[in-house]
Structures are given as structure tokens and as C-alpha cells.
mmCIF file of C-alpha atoms and ligand atoms in Angstrom:
data_model
loop_
_atom_site.group_PDB
_atom_site.id
_atom_site.type_symbol
_atom_site.label_atom_id
_atom_site.label_comp_id
_atom_site.label_asym_id
_atom_site.label_seq_id
_atom_site.Cartn_x
_atom_site.Cartn_y
_atom_site.Cartn_z
ATOM 1 C CA TYR Z 1 76.377 87.737 110.662
ATOM 2 C CA TRP Z 2 77.143 86.341 107.071
ATOM 3 C CA ARG Z 3 74.170 88.127 105.824
ATOM 4 C CA LEU Z 4 75.899 91.247 106.430
ATOM 5 C CA SER Z 5 77.780 92.882 103.191
ATOM 6 C CA PRO Z 6 81.621 92.108 103.294
ATOM 7 C CA PHE Z 7 82.044 95.673 104.196
ATOM 8 C CA VAL Z 8 80.065 95.890 107.238
ATOM 9 C CA ARG Z 9 81.713 92.427 108.471
ATOM 10 C CA ILE Z 10 85.027 93.730 108.163
ATOM 11 C CA LEU Z 11 83.967 96.893 109.605
ATOM 12 C CA SER Z 12 82.533 95.052 112.808
ATOM 13 C CA THR Z 13 85.577 92.722 113.078
ATOM 14 C CA ILE Z 14 87.602 95.980 113.516
ATOM 15 C CA THR Z 15 85.294 97.404 115.936
ATOM 16 C CA LEU Z 16 85.443 94.257 118.152
ATOM 17 C CA PHE Z 17 89.203 94.015 117.836
ATOM 18 C CA ILE Z 18 89.837 97.278 118.970
ATOM 19 C CA LEU Z 19 87.179 97.286 121.725
ATOM 20 C CA LEU Z 20 88.645 93.914 122.957
ATOM 21 C CA PHE Z 21 92.433 95.006 122.813
ATOM 22 C CA GLY Z 22 91.439 98.438 124.315
ATOM 23 C CA GLY Z 23 90.187 96.676 127.178
ATOM 24 C CA VAL Z 24 92.954 94.218 127.631
ATOM 25 C CA ILE Z 25 95.619 96.926 127.488
ATOM 26 C CA HIS Z 26 93.673 98.883 130.282
ATOM 27 C CA ILE Z 27 93.714 95.915 132.333
ATOM 28 C CA ILE Z 28 97.503 95.172 131.812
ATOM 29 C CA GLU Z 29 98.710 98.887 131.841
ATOM 30 C CA PRO Z 30 95.930 100.883 134.399
ATOM 31 C CA THR Z 31 98.789 103.556 134.777
ATOM 32 C CA THR Z 32 99.345 104.183 131.335
ATOM 33 C CA TYR Z 33 95.685 103.348 130.240
ATOM 34 C CA GLN Z 34 93.727 104.881 132.514
ATOM 35 C CA THR Z 35 90.321 104.312 130.900
ATOM 36 C CA TRP Z 36 88.752 101.924 128.608
ATOM 37 C CA PHE Z 37 88.389 104.769 126.280
ATOM 38 C CA ASP Z 38 92.147 105.601 126.498
ATOM 39 C CA GLY Z 39 92.602 101.408 125.507
ATOM 40 C CA ILE Z 40 90.390 102.102 122.450
ATOM 41 C CA TRP Z 41 91.972 105.407 121.172
ATOM 42 C CA TRP Z 42 95.680 103.571 121.358
ATOM 43 C CA ALA Z 43 94.449 100.382 119.536
ATOM 44 C CA LEU Z 44 92.628 102.475 116.661
ATOM 45 C CA ILE Z 45 95.861 104.922 116.481
ATOM 46 C CA THR Z 46 97.873 101.713 116.367
ATOM 47 C CA THR Z 47 96.116 99.479 113.996
ATOM 48 C CA THR Z 48 95.740 102.536 111.474
ATOM 49 C CA THR Z 49 99.566 102.752 111.868
ATOM 50 C CA ILE Z 50 99.317 106.613 112.665
ATOM 51 C CA GLY Z 51 101.349 105.859 115.934
ATOM 52 C CA TYR Z 52 100.896 109.549 117.551
ATOM 53 C CA GLY Z 53 102.919 108.335 120.506
ATOM 54 C CA ASP Z 54 100.875 109.854 123.060
ATOM 55 C CA LEU Z 55 100.166 106.423 124.608
ATOM 56 C CA VAL Z 56 102.841 103.831 124.237
ATOM 57 C CA PRO Z 57 102.859 100.581 126.348
ATOM 58 C CA HIS Z 58 105.949 100.641 128.661
ATOM 59 C CA THR Z 59 105.727 96.935 130.454
ATOM 60 C CA LEU Z 60 106.778 93.805 129.025
ATOM 61 C CA LEU Z 61 103.300 92.278 128.857
ATOM 62 C CA GLY Z 62 101.715 95.547 127.298
ATOM 63 C CA LYS Z 63 104.193 95.344 124.573
ATOM 64 C CA ILE Z 64 103.391 92.002 123.845
ATOM 65 C CA ALA Z 65 99.818 92.655 123.974
ATOM 66 C CA ALA Z 66 100.783 95.530 121.750
ATOM 67 C CA ILE Z 67 102.682 93.382 118.920
ATOM 68 C CA ALA Z 68 99.516 90.706 119.095
ATOM 69 C CA LEU Z 69 97.347 93.756 117.965
ATOM 70 C CA ILE Z 70 99.725 94.904 115.354
ATOM 71 C CA LEU Z 71 100.347 91.266 113.825
ATOM 72 C CA LEU Z 72 96.338 90.610 113.774
ATOM 73 C CA GLY Z 73 94.633 93.681 113.475
ATOM 74 C CA THR Z 74 96.508 95.747 111.007
ATOM 75 C CA GLY Z 75 95.728 93.451 108.205
ATOM 76 C CA PHE Z 76 92.180 93.941 109.072
ATOM 77 C CA VAL Z 77 92.591 97.754 109.107
ATOM 78 C CA SER Z 78 94.506 97.500 105.608
ATOM 79 C CA THR Z 79 91.553 95.566 104.086
ATOM 80 C CA TYR Z 80 88.920 98.101 105.300
ATOM 81 C CA PHE Z 81 90.874 100.926 103.503
ATOM 82 C CA VAL Z 82 91.685 98.822 100.605
ATOM 83 C CA THR Z 83 87.606 98.021 100.623
ATOM 84 C CA LEU Z 84 86.724 101.743 100.968
ATOM 85 C CA SER Z 85 88.966 102.976 98.310
ATOM 86 C CA ALA Z 86 87.660 100.427 95.778
ATOM 87 C CA LYS Z 87 83.974 101.540 96.883
ATOM 88 C CA THR Z 88 84.958 105.001 96.394
ATOM 89 C CA VAL Z 89 86.623 104.357 93.078
ATOM 90 C CA SER Z 90 83.953 102.399 91.438
ATOM 91 C CA ARG Z 91 81.162 104.635 92.765
ATOM 92 C CA GLU Z 92 82.774 107.546 91.374
ATOM 93 C CA ASN Z 93 83.516 105.763 87.876
ATOM 94 C CA ALA Z 94 79.785 104.707 87.709
ATOM 95 C CA LEU Z 95 78.498 108.390 88.584
ATOM 96 C CA PHE Z 96 81.319 109.541 86.123
ATOM 97 C CA ALA Z 97 79.801 106.978 83.168
ATOM 98 C CA GLY Z 98 76.304 107.897 83.957
ATOM 99 C CA GLU Z 99 76.920 111.329 83.515
ATOM 100 C CA LEU Z 100 78.485 111.373 80.085
ATOM 101 C CA TYR K 1 112.146 75.876 104.509
ATOM 102 C CA TRP K 2 110.379 75.842 100.711
ATOM 103 C CA ARG K 3 107.913 73.260 102.043
ATOM 104 C CA LEU K 4 106.547 76.041 104.108
ATOM 105 C CA SER K 5 103.579 78.094 102.898
ATOM 106 C CA PRO K 6 104.193 81.304 101.219
ATOM 107 C CA PHE K 7 102.672 83.137 104.300
ATOM 108 C CA VAL K 8 104.792 81.319 106.841
ATOM 109 C CA ARG K 9 107.834 82.393 105.064
ATOM 110 C CA ILE K 10 107.178 85.642 104.770
ATOM 111 C CA LEU K 11 106.304 85.852 108.582
ATOM 112 C CA SER K 12 109.370 83.904 109.443
ATOM 113 C CA THR K 13 111.930 86.476 107.372
ATOM 114 C CA ILE K 14 110.067 89.266 108.877
ATOM 115 C CA THR K 15 110.703 87.694 112.262
ATOM 116 C CA LEU K 16 114.475 87.057 111.161
ATOM 117 C CA PHE K 17 114.986 90.786 110.136
ATOM 118 C CA ILE K 18 113.198 92.378 113.140
ATOM 119 C CA LEU K 19 115.586 89.818 115.237
ATOM 120 C CA LEU K 20 118.624 90.705 113.544
ATOM 121 C CA PHE K 21 118.301 94.777 113.346
ATOM 122 C CA GLY K 22 117.031 94.587 117.031
ATOM 123 C CA GLY K 23 120.062 93.273 117.941
ATOM 124 C CA VAL K 24 122.047 95.359 115.718
ATOM 125 C CA ILE K 25 120.706 98.668 116.874
ATOM 126 C CA HIS K 26 121.074 97.475 120.789
ATOM 127 C CA ILE K 27 124.870 96.883 119.690
ATOM 128 C CA ILE K 28 125.196 100.151 117.942
ATOM 129 C CA GLU K 29 123.067 102.356 120.361
ATOM 130 C CA PRO K 30 123.047 100.899 123.587
ATOM 131 C CA THR K 31 121.911 103.844 125.879
ATOM 132 C CA THR K 32 118.930 104.259 123.703
ATOM 133 C CA TYR K 33 118.091 100.710 123.264
ATOM 134 C CA GLN K 34 119.142 99.279 126.572
ATOM 135 C CA THR K 35 118.103 95.670 126.093
ATOM 136 C CA TRP K 36 117.639 93.534 122.983
ATOM 137 C CA PHE K 37 113.943 93.624 123.261
ATOM 138 C CA ASP K 38 114.008 97.218 123.323
ATOM 139 C CA GLY K 39 115.669 96.788 119.691
ATOM 140 C CA ILE K 40 112.936 94.311 118.528
ATOM 141 C CA TRP K 41 110.145 96.601 119.749
ATOM 142 C CA TRP K 42 111.888 99.309 117.781
ATOM 143 C CA ALA K 43 112.222 97.383 114.911
ATOM 144 C CA LEU K 44 108.689 96.148 114.685
ATOM 145 C CA ILE K 45 107.117 99.604 115.326
ATOM 146 C CA THR K 46 109.584 101.220 112.469
ATOM 147 C CA THR K 47 108.617 98.430 109.607
ATOM 148 C CA THR K 48 105.207 98.396 110.373
ATOM 149 C CA THR K 49 105.427 102.345 109.966
ATOM 150 C CA ILE K 50 103.481 103.042 113.153
ATOM 151 C CA GLY K 51 106.567 104.967 114.200
ATOM 152 C CA TYR K 52 105.594 106.182 117.899
ATOM 153 C CA GLY K 53 108.648 108.058 118.488
ATOM 154 C CA ASP K 54 109.541 106.419 122.120
ATOM 155 C CA LEU K 55 112.795 104.907 120.723
ATOM 156 C CA VAL K 56 114.407 106.704 118.032
ATOM 157 C CA PRO K 57 118.238 106.440 116.968
ATOM 158 C CA HIS K 58 120.393 109.766 117.788
ATOM 159 C CA THR K 59 123.611 108.476 116.285
ATOM 160 C CA LEU K 60 124.788 108.631 112.650
ATOM 161 C CA LEU K 61 125.540 104.680 112.791
ATOM 162 C CA GLY K 62 122.143 103.970 114.333
ATOM 163 C CA LYS K 63 120.491 106.256 111.607
ATOM 164 C CA ILE K 64 122.268 104.249 108.850
ATOM 165 C CA ALA K 65 121.126 101.069 110.591
ATOM 166 C CA ALA K 66 117.371 102.660 110.705
ATOM 167 C CA ILE K 67 117.532 103.678 106.857
ATOM 168 C CA ALA K 68 118.869 99.882 105.840
ATOM 169 C CA LEU K 69 116.077 98.415 108.000
ATOM 170 C CA ILE K 70 113.451 100.828 106.385
ATOM 171 C CA LEU K 71 114.554 100.158 102.804
ATOM 172 C CA LEU K 72 114.621 96.490 103.449
ATOM 173 C CA GLY K 73 112.450 95.490 105.970
ATOM 174 C CA THR K 74 108.910 97.393 104.980
ATOM 175 C CA GLY K 75 108.459 95.703 101.790
ATOM 176 C CA PHE K 76 108.160 92.137 103.842
ATOM 177 C CA VAL K 77 105.828 94.045 106.290
ATOM 178 C CA SER K 78 103.612 95.421 103.376
ATOM 179 C CA THR K 79 103.582 91.971 101.680
ATOM 180 C CA TYR K 80 102.595 90.084 104.981
ATOM 181 C CA PHE K 81 99.610 92.670 105.322
ATOM 182 C CA VAL K 82 98.477 92.400 101.838
ATOM 183 C CA THR K 83 98.672 88.560 102.179
ATOM 184 C CA LEU K 84 96.918 88.800 105.441
ATOM 185 C CA SER K 85 94.108 90.906 103.769
ATOM 186 C CA ALA K 86 93.868 88.831 100.747
ATOM 187 C CA LYS K 87 93.452 85.340 102.844
ATOM 188 C CA THR K 88 90.962 87.164 105.149
ATOM 189 C CA VAL K 89 88.712 88.342 102.412
ATOM 190 C CA SER K 90 88.934 85.156 100.410
ATOM 191 C CA ARG K 91 88.169 82.839 103.438
ATOM 192 C CA GLU K 92 85.315 85.190 104.387
ATOM 193 C CA ASN K 93 84.215 85.117 100.918
ATOM 194 C CA ALA K 94 84.222 80.941 100.819
ATOM 195 C CA LEU K 95 82.402 81.009 103.971
ATOM 196 C CA PHE K 96 79.848 83.740 102.872
ATOM 197 C CA ALA K 97 79.302 81.494 99.479
ATOM 198 C CA GLY K 98 79.015 78.373 101.580
ATOM 199 C CA GLU K 99 76.342 79.714 103.888
ATOM 200 C CA LEU K 100 73.997 80.745 100.671
ATOM 201 C CA TYR M 1 118.410 106.859 82.518
ATOM 202 C CA TRP M 2 115.454 104.820 80.545
ATOM 203 C CA ARG M 3 118.176 101.804 80.094
ATOM 204 C CA LEU M 4 117.765 101.101 83.878
ATOM 205 C CA SER M 5 114.915 99.138 85.138
ATOM 206 C CA PRO M 6 111.920 100.489 86.666
ATOM 207 C CA PHE M 7 112.617 99.437 90.070
ATOM 208 C CA VAL M 8 116.001 101.258 89.964
ATOM 209 C CA ARG M 9 114.440 104.346 88.786
ATOM 210 C CA ILE M 10 112.044 104.591 91.221
ATOM 211 C CA LEU M 11 114.644 104.260 93.780
ATOM 212 C CA SER M 12 116.613 106.774 92.391
ATOM 213 C CA THR M 13 113.791 109.138 91.802
ATOM 214 C CA ILE M 14 112.875 108.928 95.586
ATOM 215 C CA THR M 15 116.484 109.394 96.587
ATOM 216 C CA LEU M 16 116.614 112.402 94.618
ATOM 217 C CA PHE M 17 113.536 113.494 96.226
ATOM 218 C CA ILE M 18 114.702 113.115 99.557
ATOM 219 C CA LEU M 19 118.124 114.599 99.061
ATOM 220 C CA LEU M 20 116.289 117.622 97.571
ATOM 221 C CA PHE M 21 113.947 118.299 100.198
ATOM 222 C CA GLY M 22 116.160 117.239 102.981
ATOM 223 C CA GLY M 23 118.330 120.378 101.762
ATOM 224 C CA VAL M 24 115.086 122.684 101.238
ATOM 225 C CA ILE M 25 114.157 122.081 104.828
ATOM 226 C CA HIS M 26 117.346 122.606 106.089
ATOM 227 C CA ILE M 27 117.665 125.817 104.455
ATOM 228 C CA ILE M 28 114.204 127.026 105.432
ATOM 229 C CA GLU M 29 114.372 125.735 109.089
ATOM 230 C CA PRO M 30 118.016 125.516 110.053
ATOM 231 C CA THR M 31 117.179 125.593 113.825
ATOM 232 C CA THR M 32 115.181 122.455 113.724
ATOM 233 C CA TYR M 33 117.230 120.717 110.940
ATOM 234 C CA GLN M 34 120.714 121.719 111.853
ATOM 235 C CA THR M 35 122.536 119.565 109.204
ATOM 236 C CA TRP M 36 121.476 118.146 105.682
ATOM 237 C CA PHE M 37 121.566 114.971 106.800
ATOM 238 C CA ASP M 38 118.747 115.967 109.719
ATOM 239 C CA GLY M 39 116.809 116.873 106.731
ATOM 240 C CA ILE M 40 117.340 113.823 104.881
ATOM 241 C CA TRP M 41 116.508 111.876 107.873
ATOM 242 C CA TRP M 42 113.264 114.027 108.383
ATOM 243 C CA ALA M 43 112.090 113.531 104.425
ATOM 244 C CA LEU M 44 112.809 109.814 104.579
ATOM 245 C CA ILE M 45 111.142 109.563 108.040
ATOM 246 C CA THR M 46 108.119 111.556 106.652
ATOM 247 C CA THR M 47 107.625 109.803 103.059
ATOM 248 C CA THR M 48 107.658 106.427 104.289
ATOM 249 C CA THR M 49 104.744 107.612 106.704
ATOM 250 C CA ILE M 50 106.688 106.490 109.929
ATOM 251 C CA GLY M 51 106.825 109.748 111.282
ATOM 252 C CA TYR M 52 108.647 109.551 114.662
ATOM 253 C CA GLY M 53 108.031 113.035 115.634
ATOM 254 C CA ASP M 54 111.412 113.477 116.452
ATOM 255 C CA LEU M 55 111.914 116.312 113.905
ATOM 256 C CA VAL M 56 108.895 118.274 112.756
ATOM 257 C CA PRO M 57 108.821 121.475 111.031
ATOM 258 C CA HIS M 58 107.521 124.498 113.377
ATOM 259 C CA THR M 59 107.407 127.430 110.905
ATOM 260 C CA LEU M 60 104.853 128.170 108.314
ATOM 261 C CA LEU M 61 107.125 127.615 105.577
ATOM 262 C CA GLY M 62 108.448 124.716 106.807
ATOM 263 C CA LYS M 63 105.207 122.907 106.994
ATOM 264 C CA ILE M 64 104.236 124.404 103.522
ATOM 265 C CA ALA M 65 107.548 122.405 102.107
ATOM 266 C CA ALA M 66 106.570 119.421 104.383
ATOM 267 C CA ILE M 67 103.074 119.616 102.656
ATOM 268 C CA ALA M 68 104.434 119.539 99.130
ATOM 269 C CA LEU M 69 106.938 116.488 100.040
ATOM 270 C CA ILE M 70 103.815 114.602 101.277
ATOM 271 C CA LEU M 71 101.686 115.190 98.416
ATOM 272 C CA LEU M 72 104.530 114.373 95.693
ATOM 273 C CA GLY M 73 106.877 111.784 97.507
ATOM 274 C CA THR M 74 104.740 109.540 99.233
ATOM 275 C CA GLY M 75 103.201 108.218 96.116
ATOM 276 C CA PHE M 76 106.885 107.141 94.938
ATOM 277 C CA VAL M 77 107.368 105.618 98.041
ATOM 278 C CA SER M 78 104.285 103.358 97.945
ATOM 279 C CA THR M 79 105.263 102.564 94.407
ATOM 280 C CA TYR M 80 108.585 101.410 95.551
ATOM 281 C CA PHE M 81 107.281 99.307 98.436
ATOM 282 C CA VAL M 82 104.584 97.753 96.181
ATOM 283 C CA THR M 83 107.463 97.013 93.774
ATOM 284 C CA LEU M 84 109.539 95.453 96.003
ATOM 285 C CA SER M 85 106.724 93.654 97.666
ATOM 286 C CA ALA M 86 105.693 91.971 94.209
ATOM 287 C CA LYS M 87 109.475 91.250 93.362
ATOM 288 C CA THR M 88 109.933 89.291 96.523
ATOM 289 C CA VAL M 89 106.568 87.462 96.283
ATOM 290 C CA SER M 90 107.196 86.335 92.480
ATOM 291 C CA ARG M 91 110.911 85.613 93.045
ATOM 292 C CA GLU M 92 109.762 83.231 96.400
ATOM 293 C CA ASN M 93 107.075 81.641 94.268
ATOM 294 C CA ALA M 94 109.815 81.015 91.240
ATOM 295 C CA LEU M 95 111.942 79.598 93.660
ATOM 296 C CA PHE M 96 109.009 77.635 95.483
ATOM 297 C CA ALA M 97 107.976 76.464 91.781
ATOM 298 C CA GLY M 98 111.629 75.240 91.171
ATOM 299 C CA GLU M 99 112.130 73.427 94.149
ATOM 300 C CA LEU M 100 109.163 71.084 93.754
ATOM 301 C CA TYR O 1 82.557 118.550 89.052
ATOM 302 C CA TRP O 2 82.313 115.243 86.936
ATOM 303 C CA ARG O 3 83.937 116.796 83.763
ATOM 304 C CA LEU O 4 87.114 116.677 85.774
ATOM 305 C CA SER O 5 89.447 113.539 85.862
ATOM 306 C CA PRO O 6 88.964 111.303 88.655
ATOM 307 C CA PHE O 7 92.488 111.927 90.015
ATOM 308 C CA VAL O 8 91.636 115.787 90.349
ATOM 309 C CA ARG O 9 88.348 114.864 92.164
ATOM 310 C CA ILE O 10 90.083 112.721 94.776
ATOM 311 C CA LEU O 11 92.347 115.160 95.263
ATOM 312 C CA SER O 12 89.699 118.027 95.734
ATOM 313 C CA THR O 13 87.504 115.791 97.811
ATOM 314 C CA ILE O 14 90.571 115.070 99.946
ATOM 315 C CA THR O 15 91.251 118.995 100.313
ATOM 316 C CA LEU O 16 87.677 119.742 101.151
ATOM 317 C CA PHE O 17 87.816 116.970 104.085
ATOM 318 C CA ILE O 18 91.095 118.315 105.344
ATOM 319 C CA LEU O 19 89.769 121.968 105.415
ATOM 320 C CA LEU O 20 86.367 120.645 106.843
ATOM 321 C CA PHE O 21 87.972 118.724 109.703
ATOM 322 C CA GLY O 22 90.884 121.135 110.100
ATOM 323 C CA GLY O 23 88.200 123.699 110.906
ATOM 324 C CA VAL O 24 86.017 121.296 113.359
ATOM 325 C CA ILE O 25 89.109 120.464 115.315
ATOM 326 C CA HIS O 26 90.034 123.921 115.682
ATOM 327 C CA ILE O 27 86.592 124.895 117.030
ATOM 328 C CA ILE O 28 86.679 122.180 119.266
ATOM 329 C CA GLU O 29 89.696 122.355 120.971
ATOM 330 C CA PRO O 30 91.100 125.855 120.434
ATOM 331 C CA THR O 31 93.714 125.180 123.077
ATOM 332 C CA THR O 32 95.738 122.425 121.042
ATOM 333 C CA TYR O 33 94.755 123.673 117.772
ATOM 334 C CA GLN O 34 95.062 127.699 117.927
ATOM 335 C CA THR O 35 94.592 128.407 114.251
ATOM 336 C CA TRP O 36 92.586 127.192 111.622
ATOM 337 C CA PHE O 37 96.017 125.856 109.694
ATOM 338 C CA ASP O 38 97.118 123.947 112.843
ATOM 339 C CA GLY O 39 93.764 121.694 112.708
ATOM 340 C CA ILE O 40 94.421 121.477 108.781
ATOM 341 C CA TRP O 41 98.180 120.519 109.297
ATOM 342 C CA TRP O 42 96.923 117.929 111.965
ATOM 343 C CA ALA O 43 94.105 116.642 109.670
ATOM 344 C CA LEU O 44 96.853 116.054 106.723
ATOM 345 C CA ILE O 45 99.366 114.349 109.098
ATOM 346 C CA THR O 46 96.717 112.235 110.441
ATOM 347 C CA THR O 47 94.834 111.109 107.250
ATOM 348 C CA THR O 48 98.307 110.310 105.659
ATOM 349 C CA THR O 49 99.016 108.126 108.563
ATOM 350 C CA ILE O 50 102.179 109.875 109.478
ATOM 351 C CA GLY O 51 100.794 110.774 112.666
ATOM 352 C CA TYR O 52 103.837 112.944 114.001
ATOM 353 C CA GLY O 53 102.283 113.328 117.549
ATOM 354 C CA ASP O 54 102.957 116.976 117.461
ATOM 355 C CA LEU O 55 99.305 117.781 117.846
ATOM 356 C CA VAL O 56 96.977 115.464 119.386
ATOM 357 C CA PRO O 57 93.117 115.765 120.838
ATOM 358 C CA HIS O 58 93.168 115.633 124.621
ATOM 359 C CA THR O 59 89.459 115.729 124.997
ATOM 360 C CA LEU O 60 86.627 113.353 124.525
ATOM 361 C CA LEU O 61 84.921 115.466 121.709
ATOM 362 C CA GLY O 62 88.122 116.117 119.994
ATOM 363 C CA LYS O 63 89.054 112.335 119.914
ATOM 364 C CA ILE O 64 85.772 111.641 118.737
ATOM 365 C CA ALA O 65 86.048 114.020 115.738
ATOM 366 C CA ALA O 66 89.661 112.340 115.040
ATOM 367 C CA ILE O 67 88.161 108.853 114.635
ATOM 368 C CA ALA O 68 85.573 110.032 112.412
ATOM 369 C CA LEU O 69 88.555 111.538 110.370
ATOM 370 C CA ILE O 70 90.421 108.315 110.261
ATOM 371 C CA LEU O 71 87.566 106.157 109.275
ATOM 372 C CA LEU O 72 86.197 108.411 106.444
ATOM 373 C CA GLY O 73 89.454 110.486 105.332
ATOM 374 C CA THR O 74 92.229 107.675 105.124
ATOM 375 C CA GLY O 75 90.293 105.532 102.264
ATOM 376 C CA PHE O 76 90.437 108.787 100.035
ATOM 377 C CA VAL O 77 94.184 109.331 100.978
ATOM 378 C CA SER O 78 94.813 105.613 100.009
ATOM 379 C CA THR O 79 93.116 106.066 96.922
ATOM 380 C CA TYR O 80 95.227 109.137 95.905
ATOM 381 C CA PHE O 81 98.367 107.635 96.604
ATOM 382 C CA VAL O 82 97.477 104.416 94.604
ATOM 383 C CA THR O 83 96.226 106.319 91.820
ATOM 384 C CA LEU O 84 99.479 108.528 91.930
ATOM 385 C CA SER O 85 101.484 105.340 91.870
ATOM 386 C CA ALA O 86 99.628 103.835 89.183
ATOM 387 C CA LYS O 87 99.812 107.212 86.904
ATOM 388 C CA THR O 88 103.669 107.262 87.570
ATOM 389 C CA VAL O 89 104.493 103.465 86.946
ATOM 390 C CA SER O 90 102.347 103.683 83.566
ATOM 391 C CA ARG O 91 103.773 107.214 82.403
ATOM 392 C CA GLU O 92 107.319 105.900 83.198
ATOM 393 C CA ASN O 93 106.487 102.365 81.306
ATOM 394 C CA ALA O 94 104.785 104.364 78.382
ATOM 395 C CA LEU O 95 108.045 106.428 78.304
ATOM 396 C CA PHE O 96 110.325 103.789 78.702
ATOM 397 C CA ALA O 97 108.566 102.058 75.732
ATOM 398 C CA GLY O 98 108.673 105.152 73.641
ATOM 399 C CA GLU O 99 112.262 105.375 74.382
ATOM 400 C CA LEU O 100 113.428 101.557 72.831
HETATM 401 K K1 K Y 1 103.988 107.958 114.166
HETATM 402 K K1 K Y 2 103.183 106.706 111.382
#
């Protein structure tokens, strides 16, 4: 695991988080989240802070699971986007410098 | 209070903000926010900028309270996510360096 | 104007933007945005990327105005939150240092 | 392409991404995204993480396209906003210094 680059590790941690919480919410609120994929879709839309509102937990337990996902998962997703941003900009700059 | 780490202080300030504004909106618009927990849920979903839209203030006073929450609370929540991001990355890097 | 602190200037630029685009969308789509305040509320919810979805432009012209607001306004609001974040953290750190 | 400033390149990359994914989702789910512009509007609202929820993919294939857009596009849009932020602040500071 530690032989992987930080970027790949962050991405795999996020994937694990989303798969896990997607499964948890599907078990807790099967009437809202009818499949595991429904849970995964919701967990991704939530942690990226897009929040379409097409799937929202209605039970107290479902909302508590959502709060846990938000407090733990959003930091990782922010890290991913910032890392991706920094990578893109530095690669662009490197290419730009190479061209001149 | 000042003996606590900055991370814990930010987290407790956010919690206080969300509990406070959750209560305020429940008092201002009880038809939309029927319980204190409804208010807390809405305040968290708003300050994290997820914004599901399942609970939205409809009265002028409720919207003014929401504007106050957004202008004051979102900065704290951003700080929390950035701090959590930085902590995660630096801990990962430390662990990574230790492994090599 | 330049005698004001950067924070106050950013905040007043955002306020101006939101008042302006709130008025523009109210004129362009009065069936969706029935009052100027409806437009202001929508412009704030949009530039902060909360996006409740309670008010969404339905006409082509309304959507073009929204795209302009998003491309121009969101950068200013990000700046505001980052500045507020930095101010909060540095003030907290200063207070923390003073206490020890 | 490399003669352009980084800001213009990021903006044109985002525009390309949004035009492309807007077209892809219109082809995949024509019942939800009835025009190319509907797809473009949705791709912009999604990558900026506003997420109104007025247009949401309902099919598995549409959701997979959305996940690809989110994982690839959001980083570019973050870069755009951060760059715009930094430009605004530094120009403001330059103007401020010039005034004194
Ligand atoms: K939203
Ligand atoms: K959102």
C-alpha cells in the first residue's frame, strides 16, 4: 500500500469510503436506497458536495450515517481535488516551460 | 478552551454554530423545521455547501437567518476540511517516509 | 474604496454582484423569480455553490445569465471564504500563543 | 495552444470538457437531457458542485458518465476558481499598493 503514490492512495481511500458508506446506507434505509449502487451514487454525490437531492436519508439512523460520511469523507475528497488541481497546473506549467 | 488543539477548537466551534442555527431556524420556521434535529440537519447540509434542498426556508425571516449562517458558518467549515485535508496528507507522508 | 481592507472590499464586491444578478434574473424570468429578493436569494445560493434547487432558471436567457454569474461570481465567493478561513485560523493561533 | 496564458488554457479545457460531456449525456439519456444545451447546463452545474438537482441521470450508463465527469472535471473547475481567486486578490493588492 505504501509503495503507491499519495494520489493513488487518496483515490483508493475515497473509493473504499464510498463503497463502505454506500453499503451501510443501503442496509440502514433500503426503501430509499434500493440497491448498493444507489448507496454508492449517493455517497459520491454527497462527499463531492454536489448534493443533487435525488436521494436523501429520511430516517434518524440514515441521517446519522450521512453526518459521519460528511465529517470523515469530505476532507478526503477535498484532498483529492486539490491534489488533482496541483498536478494539472504543475504539469501544464512544465509543458509550457518545455515549449519555450 | 485554549488548551485544546486548533483542530478540536474548530470542530467544537462548528458544532456550536450548527446547534445554535439549527435551534434558531426551528423556532423561526416550525412548519418547515418541525424538530430541533431537522434544523441541525439543515444547518450541516447548508454550511458544508451540499444543499440537498430537502429542507429550504420559505419565510423572509428564515431566509435572513440562512444568509447569516452561510456568511458566518461556511468559512469555519472550509477551515475544518482544509485542516483535515492537511492533517491526512502530512500523516500519510510521515507514514510513507517511515516505511522507506 | 481603496482605503478599505481587502476583506471589506471583497465582501462589498460580492454584495454588489449578488444584488446586480438578483435584479437581472428577476427582470429576465419574473415567473420564476417573482421578487428582487427571490433573485438575490438565488444568486447567493448559487455563488456559494449550495444550490438548493428551490429556484432554477428555466428559460435559455435565464440560464445564460446564471452561467455568467457562476463564471464570474464563484471566484469572488471562494476568495471570501478562504480569506475568512485564514483570518479565523490566524486570530485563533494568535490568541492561543498569547494564552501560553 | 501553449502560447496562451495558463488561465485561458484552463478555461478552454473546462469549456471543452463541458461541451463533450454535455453531448455524451444527451446521447446516452435523451429522455432526461432533451437537447445538447440541457447536457451542457447539467455538466456545468455538476462540475461546479452547485448540483441544483433539476437534471439528474436516471440510467446506470448515465450515472457512470456522471461519475467520470465528476472525477475528471471537478479538479479543473477547482483550478479555475483558485486561479481566478488568486488573480483577483493579487490585482486588488497591486491596485491598493499603487493607490497609497
Ligand atoms: K445542491
Ligand atoms: K451543492
